[in-house]
């Protein structure tokens, strides 16, 4: 055992079926923590650790190192918290995976489709972690499942304010999570489904349709099934959105984390052939404050432009003339039914494209670059249902010269000229 110079290290000997949980302090300029597996076998959220390799975790990381057989590990540096727990629901999660795998085998035999699974529950119950675990276990046995990310607040796939789908081809990287290559992303525009529930449901349906089309032509994707991560909003319209998602994707299994009432409601409201399963949350899941969530969102946008860990991106900054782009907001402010023009419903207003006149207040807003073909009026149709090809941030607006400056991952020119404005802002401190 060679100690890292100047770093405090602690050895943990873990018995089988226990986990070491640790948290790295959040904030800037904090000491990173390194993890090394010394003997035995262990995994972090479903991804196996290599022996004698140092894994680094930065500010705010909350990690569990679980072992099925027993192992010993070293932590280098001083984590904010570190303790061993014998009380984990991992066996139940593994059994869930085994049941899903059984369904995939049967699908293969009978030429049917594999399980479509929706993971639901309030905030901070570990939904994203359970999704990651089930997806990693599935790829480890050779499957090609799809992750459907409907959590517009804390997306694991793209920037906040989007919904997306990603084919999973290898287990999540221990330090970085799933490799995000060529995801299918749609613009939602804000961090909570409640700001435009009609749009949210519409995008859920779009993703379901594209996924089903892919399943028709790709047998592996069909057998692999999908794991759908949802928002923590489980009441009122949030609940209705879950029911809508279950029907749009024709889900076979719903995993309810730690919420008995939600479990009972879904059992009551979903068709009887949908298996609704109540699972406990892990005691290790850490509650995150509003600030913490905001920081994570900010970080996600920063990563999009500047890269992550070993990979550094160099974004471009250039000027765009107002006359060269069309900026829209999806959804007009709702007006009383009695004031709506004849023959129009609230649905129409929520999905309507409202042209945005560029002004100073555009500064710092994140804009999605729609993949919809450029064109006049006619092309406006379909913009809502078109995937996004990237994002830019407005860094400055000059109303005099009718020009705005943008931060962009690619050099000029913009690939398309239809831009959709998000409520989300990003202040570039670099
Ligand atoms: P949201 O409210 O955003 O939907 P969620 O329910 O998806 O949250 P997760 O993101 O899965 O929750 O988990 C919250 C945090 O807890 C994450 O930082 C995750 O790394 C951490 N975590 C999950 N399980 C454990 C565990 N067993 N031990 C330690 N930390 C954990």
GROMACS .gro file of C-alpha atoms and ligand atoms in nm, residues 19-23 45 60-65 83 88-90 121-132 151 153-154 229-232 257 282-288 293, ligand 1:
model
   75
   19UNK     CA    1  -2.178  -0.028   0.178
   20UNK     CA    2  -1.942   0.257   0.253
   21UNK     CA    3  -2.114   0.592   0.207
   22UNK     CA    4  -1.921   0.911   0.178
   23UNK     CA    5  -1.980   1.270   0.079
   45UNK     CA    6  -2.422   0.238  -0.825
   60UNK     CA    7  -2.068   1.767  -0.365
   61UNK     CA    8  -2.032   1.400  -0.469
   62UNK     CA    9  -2.240   1.156  -0.266
   63UNK     CA   10  -2.121   0.803  -0.318
   64UNK     CA   11  -2.196   0.449  -0.199
   65UNK     CA   12  -1.943   0.169  -0.246
   83UNK     CA   13  -1.964   0.560   0.736
   88UNK     CA   14  -2.926  -0.120   0.230
   89UNK     CA   15  -3.208  -0.213  -0.009
   90UNK     CA   16  -2.955  -0.339  -0.266
  121UNK     CA   17  -4.139   0.884  -0.616
  122UNK     CA   18  -4.102   1.217  -0.442
  123UNK     CA   19  -3.777   1.415  -0.455
  124UNK     CA   20  -3.466   1.273  -0.293
  125UNK     CA   21  -3.556   0.907  -0.278
  126UNK     CA   22  -3.286   0.796  -0.518
  127UNK     CA   23  -3.485   0.763  -0.841
  128UNK     CA   24  -3.193   0.855  -1.066
  129UNK     CA   25  -2.965   0.621  -0.873
  130UNK     CA   26  -3.207   0.328  -0.909
  131UNK     CA   27  -3.234   0.401  -1.283
  132UNK     CA   28  -2.855   0.404  -1.315
  151UNK     CA   29  -3.674   1.496  -1.490
  153UNK     CA   30  -3.508   1.981  -1.305
  154UNK     CA   31  -3.212   1.746  -1.269
  229UNK     CA   32  -3.675   0.855  -1.475
  230UNK     CA   33  -3.947   1.098  -1.367
  231UNK     CA   34  -3.983   1.421  -1.170
  232UNK     CA   35  -4.039   1.425  -0.796
  257UNK     CA   36  -3.984   0.450  -0.427
  282UNK     CA   37  -3.188   0.372   0.052
  283UNK     CA   38  -3.095   0.534   0.383
  284UNK     CA   39  -2.792   0.668   0.203
  285UNK     CA   40  -2.980   0.901  -0.032
  286UNK     CA   41  -2.893   1.251   0.064
  287UNK     CA   42  -3.149   1.528   0.067
  288UNK     CA   43  -3.051   1.820  -0.148
  293UNK     CA   44  -3.015   2.171  -0.690
  431LIG     P1   45  -3.454   1.403  -0.753
  431LIG     O1   46  -3.527   1.464  -0.642
  431LIG     O2   47  -3.358   1.498  -0.818
  431LIG     O3   48  -3.538   1.334  -0.853
  431LIG     P2   49  -3.359   1.140  -0.690
  431LIG     O4   50  -3.474   1.083  -0.620
  431LIG     O5   51  -3.340   1.101  -0.834
  431LIG     O6   52  -3.359   1.296  -0.680
  431LIG     P3   53  -3.082   1.067  -0.665
  431LIG     O7   54  -3.032   1.172  -0.756
  431LIG     O8   55  -3.083   0.929  -0.716
  431LIG     O9   56  -3.226   1.106  -0.609
  431LIG    O10   57  -2.998   1.066  -0.528
  431LIG     C1   58  -2.971   1.181  -0.454
  431LIG     C2   59  -2.824   1.184  -0.409
  431LIG    O11   60  -2.799   1.077  -0.317
  431LIG     C3   61  -2.725   1.165  -0.523
  431LIG    O12   62  -2.621   1.258  -0.507
  431LIG     C4   63  -2.674   1.022  -0.507
  431LIG    O13   64  -2.541   1.011  -0.552
  431LIG     C5   65  -2.685   1.002  -0.358
  431LIG     N1   66  -2.707   0.861  -0.319
  431LIG     C6   67  -2.799   0.776  -0.370
  431LIG     N2   68  -2.792   0.656  -0.309
  431LIG     C7   69  -2.693   0.665  -0.217
  431LIG     C8   70  -2.637   0.576  -0.120
  431LIG     N3   71  -2.682   0.452  -0.105
  431LIG     N4   72  -2.536   0.622  -0.043
  431LIG     C9   73  -2.489   0.749  -0.056
  431LIG     N5   74  -2.538   0.836  -0.143
  431LIG    C10   75  -2.638   0.797  -0.223
   0.00000   0.00000   0.00000
